[in-house]
Coordinates of N, CA and C in Angstrom, one line a residue:
M1 N 3.8 -5.9 -21.8 CA 3.0 -5.5 -20.7 C 3.2 -6.4 -19.5
K2 N 3.2 -7.7 -19.8 CA 3.3 -8.7 -18.7 C 4.6 -8.5 -17.9
S3 N 5.7 -8.4 -18.7 CA 7.0 -8.3 -18.0 C 7.1 -7.0 -17.2
S4 N 6.5 -5.9 -17.7 CA 6.6 -4.7 -16.9 C 5.8 -4.8 -15.6
V5 N 4.6 -5.5 -15.7 CA 3.8 -5.7 -14.6 C 4.6 -6.5 -13.5
S6 N 5.3 -7.5 -13.9 CA 6.0 -8.4 -13.0 C 7.1 -7.5 -12.3
R7 N 7.9 -6.7 -13.1 CA 8.9 -5.9 -12.5 C 8.4 -4.9 -11.5
A8 N 7.2 -4.3 -11.8 CA 6.6 -3.4 -10.9 C 6.2 -4.0 -9.6
L9 N 5.6 -5.2 -9.7 CA 5.2 -5.9 -8.5 C 6.4 -6.3 -7.6
V10 N 7.4 -6.7 -8.2 CA 8.6 -7.1 -7.4 C 9.2 -5.9 -6.7
A11 N 9.3 -4.8 -7.5 CA 9.9 -3.6 -6.9 C 9.1 -3.0 -5.8
A12 N 7.8 -3.3 -5.8 CA 6.9 -2.8 -4.7 C 6.8 -3.8 -3.6
S13 N 7.5 -4.9 -3.7 CA 7.4 -6.0 -2.7 C 6.0 -6.6 -2.7
V14 N 5.3 -6.5 -3.8 CA 4.0 -7.1 -3.8 C 4.0 -8.3 -4.7
T15 N 3.8 -9.5 -4.1 CA 3.8 -10.7 -4.9 C 2.5 -11.4 -4.8
V16 N 2.0 -11.8 -5.9 CA 0.7 -12.4 -6.0 C 0.7 -13.7 -6.8
A17 N 0.0 -14.7 -6.3 CA 0.0 -15.9 -7.1 C -0.9 -17.0 -6.5
L18 N -0.8 -18.2 -7.0 CA -1.6 -19.3 -6.6 C -0.9 -20.1 -5.5
G19 N -1.5 -20.2 -4.3 CA -0.9 -21.0 -3.3 C -2.0 -21.8 -2.6
L20 N -1.8 -23.0 -2.5 CA -2.8 -23.9 -1.9 C -2.3 -24.7 -0.7
T21 N -3.2 -24.8 0.3 CA -2.9 -25.6 1.4 C -4.2 -26.4 1.7
A22 N -4.0 -27.6 2.2 CA -5.2 -28.4 2.6 C -5.5 -28.3 4.0
A23 N -6.8 -28.4 4.3 CA -7.3 -28.3 5.7 C -8.5 -29.2 5.9
C24 N -8.7 -29.7 7.1 CA -9.9 -30.4 7.4 C -10.4 -30.0 8.7
G25 N -11.7 -30.2 8.9 CA -12.4 -29.7 10.1 C -13.1 -30.9 10.7
S26 N -13.6 -30.6 11.9 CA -14.4 -31.7 12.6 C -15.6 -31.0 13.3
D27 N -16.6 -31.8 13.4 CA -17.8 -31.3 14.1 C -18.0 -32.2 15.3
D28 N -17.8 -31.6 16.5 CA -17.9 -32.4 17.7 C -19.2 -32.1 18.5
G29 N -20.2 -31.5 17.7 CA -21.4 -31.2 18.4 C -22.1 -32.4 19.0
K30 N -22.7 -32.2 20.2 CA -23.3 -33.3 20.9 C -24.8 -33.1 20.8
K31 N -25.6 -34.2 20.8 CA -27.0 -34.2 20.7 C -27.5 -33.7 22.1
P32 N -28.4 -32.7 22.1 CA -28.9 -32.2 23.4 C -29.8 -33.2 24.0
S33 N -29.8 -33.3 25.3 CA -30.6 -34.3 25.9 C -32.0 -33.7 26.2
E34 N -32.1 -32.4 26.1 CA -33.4 -31.7 26.3 C -33.5 -30.5 25.5
P35 N -34.6 -29.9 25.1 CA -34.7 -28.8 24.2 C -34.0 -27.5 24.8
A36 N -34.1 -27.3 26.1 CA -33.5 -26.2 26.7 C -32.0 -26.1 26.4
K37 N -31.3 -27.2 26.5 CA -29.9 -27.3 26.3 C -29.6 -27.0 24.8
S38 N -30.4 -27.5 23.9 CA -30.3 -27.2 22.5 C -30.3 -25.7 22.2
A39 N -31.2 -25.0 22.9 CA -31.4 -23.6 22.7 C -30.2 -22.8 23.2
Q40 N -29.5 -23.4 24.2 CA -28.3 -22.7 24.7 C -27.1 -22.9 23.9
D41 N -27.0 -24.1 23.3 CA -25.8 -24.5 22.5 C -26.1 -24.8 21.1
P42 N -26.5 -23.7 20.3 CA -26.7 -24.0 18.9 C -25.4 -24.4 18.2
K43 N -25.5 -25.3 17.2 CA -24.4 -25.8 16.5 C -23.9 -24.7 15.5
P44 N -22.6 -24.3 15.6 CA -22.1 -23.3 14.7 C -22.2 -23.8 13.2
S45 N -22.0 -25.0 13.0 CA -22.1 -25.5 11.6 C -23.4 -25.4 10.9
A46 N -24.5 -25.1 11.7 CA -25.8 -25.0 11.2 C -26.0 -23.6 10.5
T47 N -25.2 -22.6 10.9 CA -25.3 -21.3 10.4 C -24.1 -20.8 9.7
K48 N -22.9 -21.3 10.0 CA -21.7 -20.8 9.3 C -21.4 -21.5 8.0
P49 N -21.0 -20.8 7.0 CA -20.8 -21.4 5.7 C -19.5 -22.3 5.7
A50 N -19.5 -23.3 4.9 CA -18.4 -24.2 4.8 C -17.2 -23.5 4.2
V51 N -16.0 -24.0 4.6 CA -14.8 -23.4 4.0 C -14.6 -23.9 2.6
L52 N -14.5 -23.0 1.6 CA -14.3 -23.4 0.2 C -13.0 -24.1 0.0
S53 N -13.0 -25.1 -0.9 CA -11.8 -25.9 -1.2 C -11.1 -25.1 -2.3
A54 N -9.9 -25.6 -2.6 CA -9.0 -25.0 -3.6 C -9.8 -25.1 -5.0
A55 N -10.5 -26.2 -5.2 CA -11.2 -26.4 -6.4 C -12.4 -25.4 -6.5
D56 N -13.0 -25.2 -5.3 CA -14.1 -24.2 -5.3 C -13.6 -22.8 -5.7
L57 N -12.5 -22.4 -5.1 CA -11.9 -21.1 -5.4 C -11.6 -20.9 -6.9
E58 N -11.1 -22.0 -7.5 CA -10.8 -21.9 -8.9 C -12.1 -21.7 -9.7
K59 N -13.2 -22.2 -9.3 CA -14.5 -22.0 -9.9 C -15.0 -20.6 -9.7
A60 N -14.7 -20.0 -8.5 CA -15.2 -18.7 -8.1 C -14.4 -17.5 -8.6
V61 N -13.1 -17.7 -8.9 CA -12.3 -16.6 -9.2 C -12.6 -16.1 -10.6
L62 N -12.4 -14.8 -10.9 CA -12.6 -14.3 -12.2 C -11.8 -15.0 -13.3
A63 N -12.4 -15.2 -14.4 CA -11.7 -15.9 -15.5 C -12.0 -15.1 -16.8
K64 N -11.3 -15.6 -17.9 CA -11.5 -15.0 -19.2 C -12.9 -15.0 -19.6
G65 N -13.4 -13.8 -20.0 CA -14.8 -13.7 -20.5 C -15.7 -13.2 -19.4
D66 N -15.3 -13.1 -18.1 CA -16.2 -12.6 -17.1 C -16.3 -11.1 -17.1
L67 N -15.3 -10.4 -17.6 CA -15.3 -9.0 -17.7 C -14.9 -8.6 -19.1
K68 N -15.9 -8.2 -19.9 CA -15.6 -7.9 -21.3 C -14.5 -6.8 -21.4
G69 N -13.5 -7.1 -22.3 CA -12.5 -6.1 -22.5 C -11.3 -6.2 -21.6
Y70 N -11.4 -7.0 -20.5 CA -10.4 -7.1 -19.5 C -9.6 -8.4 -19.8
K71 N -8.3 -8.4 -19.5 CA -7.5 -9.6 -19.6 C -7.2 -10.1 -18.2
V72 N -7.5 -11.4 -18.0 CA -7.4 -12.0 -16.7 C -6.3 -13.1 -16.8
E73 N -5.2 -13.0 -16.0 CA -4.1 -13.9 -16.1 C -3.9 -14.6 -14.8
K74 N -3.7 -15.9 -14.8 CA -3.4 -16.7 -13.6 C -2.0 -16.5 -13.1
M75 N -1.9 -16.3 -11.8 CA -0.6 -16.1 -11.2 C 0.1 -17.4 -10.9
S76 N 1.4 -17.4 -11.0 CA 2.1 -18.6 -10.7 C 2.3 -18.8 -9.2
A77 N 2.5 -20.0 -8.7 CA 2.7 -20.2 -7.3 C 3.9 -19.5 -6.8
A78 N 5.0 -19.3 -7.6 CA 6.2 -18.7 -7.1 C 6.0 -17.2 -6.8
D79 N 4.9 -16.6 -7.3 CA 4.7 -15.2 -7.1 C 3.9 -14.9 -5.8
M80 N 3.5 -15.9 -5.1 CA 2.8 -15.7 -3.8 C 3.3 -16.6 -2.7
P81 N 4.5 -16.2 -2.1 CA 5.1 -17.0 -1.1 C 4.2 -17.2 0.1
A82 N 4.2 -18.3 0.7 CA 3.4 -18.6 1.9 C 3.9 -18.0 3.2
Q83 N 5.2 -17.8 3.2 CA 5.8 -17.3 4.4 C 5.7 -15.8 4.5
T84 N 5.4 -15.2 5.6 CA 5.3 -13.8 5.8 C 6.6 -13.2 6.4
V85 N 6.8 -11.9 6.2 CA 8.0 -11.3 6.7 C 7.6 -10.2 7.7
A86 N 8.2 -10.1 8.8 CA 7.8 -9.1 9.9 C 7.9 -7.7 9.4
A87 N 6.9 -6.9 9.8 CA 6.9 -5.5 9.4 C 7.3 -4.7 10.7
D88 N 7.8 -3.5 10.5 CA 8.1 -2.6 11.6 C 7.4 -1.3 11.4
P89 N 6.5 -0.9 12.3 CA 6.1 -1.5 13.6 C 5.1 -2.7 13.4
A90 N 5.0 -3.5 14.4 CA 4.1 -4.7 14.3 C 2.7 -4.3 14.1
T91 N 2.2 -3.1 14.5 CA 0.8 -2.8 14.3 C 0.4 -2.7 12.8
C92 N 1.4 -2.7 12.0 CA 1.2 -2.6 10.5 C 1.2 -4.0 9.9
Q93 N 1.5 -5.0 10.6 CA 1.7 -6.3 10.1 C 0.5 -6.8 9.1
P94 N -0.7 -6.6 9.5 CA -1.8 -7.0 8.6 C -1.7 -6.4 7.3
L95 N -1.3 -5.2 7.2 CA -1.2 -4.5 5.9 C 0.0 -5.0 5.1
A96 N 1.1 -5.3 5.8 CA 2.3 -5.8 5.1 C 1.9 -7.2 4.6
D97 N 1.2 -8.0 5.3 CA 0.9 -9.4 4.9 C 0.0 -9.3 3.7
M98 N -0.9 -8.4 3.6 CA -1.8 -8.3 2.5 C -1.2 -8.0 1.2
F99 N 0.0 -7.4 1.2 CA 0.8 -7.2 0.0 C 1.0 -8.6 -0.7
M100 N 1.1 -9.6 0.0 CA 1.3 -11.0 -0.5 C 0.0 -11.8 -0.4
F101 N -1.1 -11.1 -0.1 CA -2.4 -11.8 0.1 C -2.2 -12.9 1.1
A102 N -1.4 -12.6 2.1 CA -1.2 -13.5 3.3 C -2.1 -13.0 4.4
T103 N -2.4 -13.9 5.4 CA -3.2 -13.5 6.5 C -2.8 -14.2 7.8
D104 N -3.2 -13.7 8.9 CA -3.0 -14.4 10.2 C -4.3 -14.3 10.9
P105 N -5.0 -15.4 11.1 CA -4.7 -16.8 10.8 C -4.6 -17.0 9.3
A106 N -3.8 -18.0 8.9 CA -3.5 -18.3 7.5 C -4.7 -18.9 6.9
S107 N -4.8 -18.6 5.6 CA -6.0 -19.2 4.8 C -5.7 -20.7 4.6
K108 N -6.8 -21.4 4.3 CA -6.8 -22.8 4.0 C -6.4 -23.0 2.5
A109 N -6.7 -22.1 1.7 CA -6.4 -22.2 0.2 C -6.5 -20.8 -0.4
R110 N -5.7 -20.5 -1.4 CA -5.7 -19.2 -2.1 C -5.6 -19.4 -3.6
V111 N -6.2 -18.5 -4.3 CA -6.0 -18.4 -5.8 C -5.7 -16.9 -6.1
G112 N -4.9 -16.6 -7.1 CA -4.6 -15.3 -7.5 C -4.7 -15.0 -8.9
R113 N -5.1 -13.8 -9.3 CA -5.2 -13.4 -10.7 C -4.7 -12.0 -10.9
T114 N -4.2 -11.6 -12.1 CA -3.9 -10.3 -12.5 C -4.9 -9.8 -13.5
V115 N -5.5 -8.6 -13.4 CA -6.5 -8.1 -14.3 C -6.0 -6.8 -14.9
T116 N -6.0 -6.7 -16.2 CA -5.6 -5.5 -16.9 C -6.6 -5.1 -17.9
G117 N -6.7 -3.8 -18.3 CA -7.7 -3.4 -19.3 C -8.8 -2.6 -18.7
P118 N -9.8 -2.2 -19.5 CA -9.9 -2.6 -20.9 C -9.0 -1.7 -21.8
D119 N -8.5 -0.6 -21.3 CA -7.7 0.3 -22.1 C -6.2 0.0 -21.8
E120 N -5.4 -0.5 -22.7 CA -4.0 -0.8 -22.5 C -3.2 0.4 -22.2
L121 N -3.7 1.6 -22.6 CA -2.9 2.8 -22.3 C -3.2 3.4 -20.9
D122 N -4.2 2.7 -20.2 CA -4.6 3.2 -18.9 C -3.4 3.1 -17.9
G123 N -2.7 1.9 -17.9 CA -1.6 1.7 -17.0 C -2.1 1.2 -15.6
T124 N -3.3 0.9 -15.4 CA -3.8 0.4 -14.1 C -3.7 -1.1 -14.1
I125 N -3.1 -1.6 -13.0 CA -2.9 -3.1 -12.8 C -3.7 -3.4 -11.5
T126 N -4.5 -4.4 -11.6 CA -5.2 -4.9 -10.4 C -4.9 -6.4 -10.2
T127 N -4.4 -6.7 -9.0 CA -4.2 -8.1 -8.7 C -5.3 -8.4 -7.6
L128 N -5.8 -9.7 -7.7 CA -6.8 -10.1 -6.7 C -6.5 -11.5 -6.3
A129 N -7.1 -11.8 -5.1 CA -7.0 -13.2 -4.6 C -8.2 -13.6 -3.8
L130 N -8.6 -14.8 -3.9 CA -9.6 -15.4 -3.0 C -8.9 -16.2 -2.0
L131 N -9.3 -16.0 -0.7 CA -8.7 -16.7 0.4 C -9.8 -17.5 1.2
A132 N -9.6 -18.7 1.3 CA -10.6 -19.6 2.0 C -10.2 -19.7 3.5
H133 N -11.2 -19.4 4.4 CA -10.9 -19.4 5.8 C -12.1 -20.1 6.6
E134 N -11.9 -20.4 7.8 CA -13.0 -20.6 8.7 C -13.6 -19.2 8.9
Q135 N -14.9 -19.2 9.1 CA -15.5 -17.9 9.2 C -15.0 -17.0 10.4
D136 N -14.8 -17.6 11.5 CA -14.2 -16.9 12.7 C -12.9 -16.3 12.3
D137 N -12.0 -17.0 11.6 CA -10.7 -16.6 11.2 C -10.9 -15.4 10.2
A138 N -11.8 -15.6 9.3 CA -12.0 -14.5 8.3 C -12.4 -13.2 8.9
E139 N -13.3 -13.3 9.9 CA -13.7 -12.1 10.7 C -12.5 -11.5 11.5
K140 N -11.7 -12.4 12.0 CA -10.5 -11.9 12.7 C -9.6 -11.1 11.8
V141 N -9.4 -11.6 10.6 CA -8.5 -10.9 9.6 C -9.1 -9.6 9.3
M142 N -10.4 -9.5 9.1 CA -11.0 -8.2 8.8 C -10.8 -7.2 9.9
D143 N -11.0 -7.7 11.1 CA -10.8 -6.8 12.3 C -9.4 -6.3 12.4
G144 N -8.4 -7.2 12.1 CA -7.0 -6.8 12.1 C -6.7 -5.7 11.1
L145 N -7.2 -5.9 9.9 CA -7.0 -4.9 8.8 C -7.7 -3.6 9.2
R146 N -8.9 -3.6 9.7 CA -9.6 -2.4 10.0 C -8.8 -1.6 11.1
T147 N -8.3 -2.4 12.1 CA -7.6 -1.7 13.2 C -6.2 -1.1 12.7
A148 N -5.6 -1.9 11.8 CA -4.3 -1.4 11.3 C -4.4 -0.2 10.4
T149 N -5.5 0.0 9.7 CA -5.7 1.2 8.9 C -5.9 2.4 9.7
Q150 N -6.4 2.2 11.0 CA -6.6 3.3 11.9 C -5.3 3.6 12.7
K151 N -4.5 2.6 13.1 CA -3.4 2.8 13.9 C -2.0 2.9 13.2
C152 N -2.0 2.3 12.0 CA -0.7 2.3 11.3 C -0.6 3.6 10.4
K153 N 0.5 4.3 10.4 CA 0.7 5.5 9.6 C 1.8 5.3 8.6
A154 N 2.8 4.5 9.0 CA 4.0 4.2 8.1 C 4.7 3.0 8.6
Y155 N 5.4 2.3 7.7 CA 6.1 1.1 8.2 C 7.2 0.7 7.2
E156 N 8.0 -0.2 7.6 CA 9.0 -0.8 6.7 C 8.8 -2.3 6.6
H157 N 9.0 -2.7 5.4 CA 8.8 -4.2 5.1 C 9.6 -4.6 3.9
V158 N 10.3 -5.7 4.1 CA 11.2 -6.3 3.0 C 12.1 -5.2 2.4
G159 N 12.7 -4.4 3.3 CA 13.7 -3.4 2.9 C 13.1 -2.1 2.2
S160 N 11.7 -2.0 2.2 CA 11.1 -0.9 1.6 C 10.3 -0.1 2.6
K161 N 10.1 1.2 2.4 CA 9.4 2.0 3.3 C 8.0 2.4 2.7
Y162 N 7.0 2.3 3.5 CA 5.6 2.7 3.1 C 5.1 3.7 4.0
R163 N 4.3 4.7 3.5 CA 3.8 5.7 4.4 C 2.4 6.2 3.9
D164 N 1.9 7.2 4.6 CA 0.6 7.8 4.3 C -0.5 6.7 4.3
V165 N -0.4 5.8 5.2 CA -1.5 4.8 5.3 C -2.8 5.5 5.7
A166 N -3.9 5.2 5.0 CA -5.1 5.9 5.4 C -6.3 5.0 4.9
P167 N -7.4 5.0 5.8 CA -8.6 4.2 5.3 C -9.3 5.0 4.2
L168 N -9.9 4.2 3.3 CA -10.7 4.7 2.2 C -12.2 4.2 2.4
T169 N -13.1 4.8 1.7 CA -14.5 4.4 1.8 C -14.6 3.0 1.1
A170 N -15.1 2.1 1.9 CA -15.2 0.7 1.4 C -16.5 0.5 0.6
P171 N -16.5 -0.4 -0.4 CA -17.7 -0.7 -1.1 C -18.7 -1.4 -0.3
K172 N -20.0 -1.2 -0.5 CA -21.0 -1.9 0.2 C -21.4 -3.2 -0.5
V173 N -20.5 -4.2 -0.3 CA -20.7 -5.5 -0.9 C -20.3 -6.5 0.1
G174 N -20.7 -7.8 -0.1 CA -20.4 -8.9 0.8 C -21.0 -8.6 2.2
D175 N -20.4 -9.3 3.2 CA -20.8 -9.1 4.6 C -20.1 -7.9 5.2
E176 N -18.9 -7.6 4.8 CA -18.2 -6.5 5.3 C -17.0 -6.2 4.4
A177 N -16.5 -5.0 4.4 CA -15.4 -4.7 3.5 C -14.5 -3.6 4.2
V178 N -13.2 -3.6 3.8 CA -12.2 -2.6 4.3 C -11.5 -2.2 3.1
S179 N -11.3 -0.8 3.0 CA -10.5 -0.3 1.9 C -9.5 0.7 2.5
Y180 N -8.3 0.8 1.9 CA -7.3 1.7 2.4 C -6.2 1.9 1.4
K181 N -5.4 3.0 1.6 CA -4.3 3.3 0.7 C -3.0 3.2 1.4
V182 N -1.9 2.9 0.6 CA -0.6 2.9 1.1 C 0.3 3.6 0.1
V183 N 1.2 4.4 0.4 CA 2.1 5.1 -0.5 C 3.5 4.4 -0.5
G184 N 3.9 3.9 -1.6 CA 5.3 3.3 -1.6 C 6.1 3.9 -2.8
F185 N 7.2 3.3 -3.1 CA 8.0 3.9 -4.1 C 8.4 2.7 -5.1
I186 N 8.0 3.0 -6.4 CA 8.4 2.0 -7.4 C 9.3 2.7 -8.4
E187 N 10.5 2.1 -8.5 CA 11.6 2.7 -9.3 C 11.8 4.2 -9.0
G188 N 11.8 4.5 -7.7 CA 12.1 5.8 -7.3 C 10.9 6.8 -7.4
Q189 N 9.7 6.3 -7.8 CA 8.6 7.2 -8.0 C 7.6 6.9 -6.9
K190 N 7.1 8.0 -6.3 CA 6.1 7.9 -5.2 C 4.8 7.4 -5.8
T191 N 4.4 6.3 -5.4 CA 3.2 5.6 -6.0 C 2.2 5.2 -5.0
P192 N 1.0 5.8 -5.0 CA -0.1 5.3 -4.2 C -0.6 3.9 -4.6
M193 N -0.9 3.1 -3.6 CA -1.4 1.8 -3.9 C -2.8 1.7 -3.1
S194 N -3.8 1.1 -3.7 CA -5.0 1.0 -3.0 C -5.4 -0.5 -2.9
F195 N -6.0 -0.8 -1.7 CA -6.5 -2.1 -1.4 C -7.9 -2.1 -1.0
T196 N -8.6 -3.2 -1.3 CA -10.0 -3.5 -0.9 C -10.0 -4.9 -0.5
V197 N -10.6 -5.2 0.7 CA -10.7 -6.6 1.1 C -12.2 -6.8 1.5
V198 N -12.9 -7.8 0.9 CA -14.3 -8.0 1.2 C -14.5 -9.4 1.7
R199 N -15.2 -9.5 2.8 CA -15.6 -10.8 3.3 C -17.0 -11.2 2.9
T200 N -17.1 -12.4 2.3 CA -18.4 -13.0 2.0 C -18.4 -14.3 2.7
G201 N -19.2 -14.4 3.8 CA -19.2 -15.6 4.6 C -17.8 -15.9 5.1
S202 N -17.2 -17.0 4.8 CA -15.9 -17.4 5.3 C -14.8 -17.1 4.2
T203 N -15.2 -16.5 3.1 CA -14.2 -16.3 2.0 C -13.8 -14.8 2.0
L204 N -12.5 -14.5 1.8 CA -12.1 -13.2 1.6 C -11.7 -13.0 0.2
A205 N -12.1 -11.8 -0.4 CA -11.7 -11.4 -1.7 C -10.9 -10.2 -1.6
A206 N -9.6 -10.2 -1.9 CA -8.7 -9.1 -1.7 C -8.2 -8.6 -3.0
F207 N -8.2 -7.2 -3.1 CA -7.8 -6.6 -4.4 C -6.7 -5.5 -4.1
Y208 N -5.8 -5.4 -5.0 CA -4.7 -4.4 -4.9 C -4.6 -3.8 -6.3
S209 N -4.5 -2.4 -6.3 CA -4.4 -1.7 -7.6 C -3.4 -0.6 -7.6
I210 N -2.7 -0.4 -8.7 CA -1.8 0.7 -8.9 C -2.0 1.2 -10.4
N211 N -1.6 2.4 -10.6 CA -1.5 2.9 -12.0 C -0.1 3.3 -12.3
L212 N 0.6 2.5 -13.1 CA 2.0 2.8 -13.4 C 2.2 4.0 -14.2
L213 N 1.3 4.4 -15.1 CA 1.5 5.6 -15.9 C 1.1 6.9 -15.2
K214 N 0.0 6.8 -14.5 CA -0.5 8.0 -13.8 C -0.7 7.6 -12.3
P215 N 0.3 7.6 -11.5 CA 0.2 7.1 -10.1 C -0.8 7.8 -9.3
K216 N -1.1 9.0 -9.5 CA -2.1 9.7 -8.7 C -3.6 9.2 -9.0
E217 N -3.7 8.6 -10.2 CA -5.0 8.1 -10.5 C -5.1 6.6 -10.1
F218 N -5.5 6.4 -8.9 CA -5.4 5.0 -8.3 C -6.8 4.7 -7.7
G219 N -7.0 3.5 -7.5 CA -8.2 3.0 -6.8 C -8.7 1.7 -7.4
V220 N -9.2 0.8 -6.6 CA -9.7 -0.5 -7.0 C -11.0 -0.3 -7.8
S221 N -11.1 -0.8 -9.0 CA -12.3 -0.7 -9.8 C -13.5 -1.4 -9.1
E222 N -14.6 -0.6 -9.0 CA -15.8 -1.2 -8.4 C -16.3 -2.3 -9.4
K223 N -16.1 -2.1 -10.6 CA -16.6 -3.1 -11.6 C -15.9 -4.4 -11.4
I224 N -14.6 -4.4 -11.1 CA -13.9 -5.7 -10.9 C -14.4 -6.3 -9.6
V225 N -14.5 -5.4 -8.5 CA -14.9 -5.9 -7.2 C -16.3 -6.5 -7.3
D226 N -17.2 -5.8 -7.9 CA -18.6 -6.3 -8.0 C -18.7 -7.6 -8.8
A227 N -17.9 -7.7 -9.9 CA -18.0 -9.0 -10.7 C -17.4 -10.1 -9.9
Q228 N -16.3 -9.9 -9.1 CA -15.7 -11.0 -8.4 C -16.6 -11.4 -7.2
I229 N -17.2 -10.5 -6.5 CA -18.0 -10.9 -5.4 C -19.3 -11.6 -5.8
A230 N -19.8 -11.1 -6.9 CA -21.0 -11.8 -7.5 C -20.7 -13.2 -7.8
K231 N -19.6 -13.5 -8.4 CA -19.2 -14.8 -8.8 C -19.0 -15.7 -7.5
V232 N -18.4 -15.2 -6.5 CA -18.1 -15.9 -5.3 C -19.5 -16.3 -4.6
E233 N -20.4 -15.3 -4.6 CA -21.7 -15.6 -3.9 C -22.6 -16.6 -4.7
K234 N -22.3 -16.9 -5.9 CA -23.0 -17.9 -6.7 C -22.7 -19.3 -6.1
L235 N -21.6 -19.4 -5.4 CA -21.3 -20.7 -4.8 C -22.0 -20.9 -3.5

């Protein structure tokens, strides 16, 4: 099963894995000399959540035992390249980037997992990633995805063609969520692919799902989304 999953992901130009980058921030807030000035210049750090570290993401991502009957596997760093490849047209770039769980602005840290089950005969494969951002950047990524699902109809990326892009009903979890579908071809077969991206504070949880045995039966499992978001929010 694992080898077939890898072949399918490569064929679809969807690569998922563990990729980590370090980042540091600074707080240059100045003490207000009088109350009026303080009211006009609230410190962002007082209300915005801290950016999760790579170690935090490892604690927050789904693991063995979190979903009964499901198999959760850690993705290797080689499966999630940090560099992105241009999409044609450019309006579809956010969607093309999300195939690799990449974003612009880039995340500070990423972790990835593959989830299968509970029925091995189902054929559904879900890959997910947690992406750590500054909150402003996380909101910008969500805006870009939302706009792309409205303006992008078809595109080419990494030598493959994708079409029938359309927004889907997003789950009501986290602070905001975007869901959409893209139709690609895996080994010559027309295959719908579904994506859901949820923002919780400054962290993005991204999910991608396909059904290799029954391509028309696709969709990101709400059970997986709910379990992952609940675990993130515990931090």
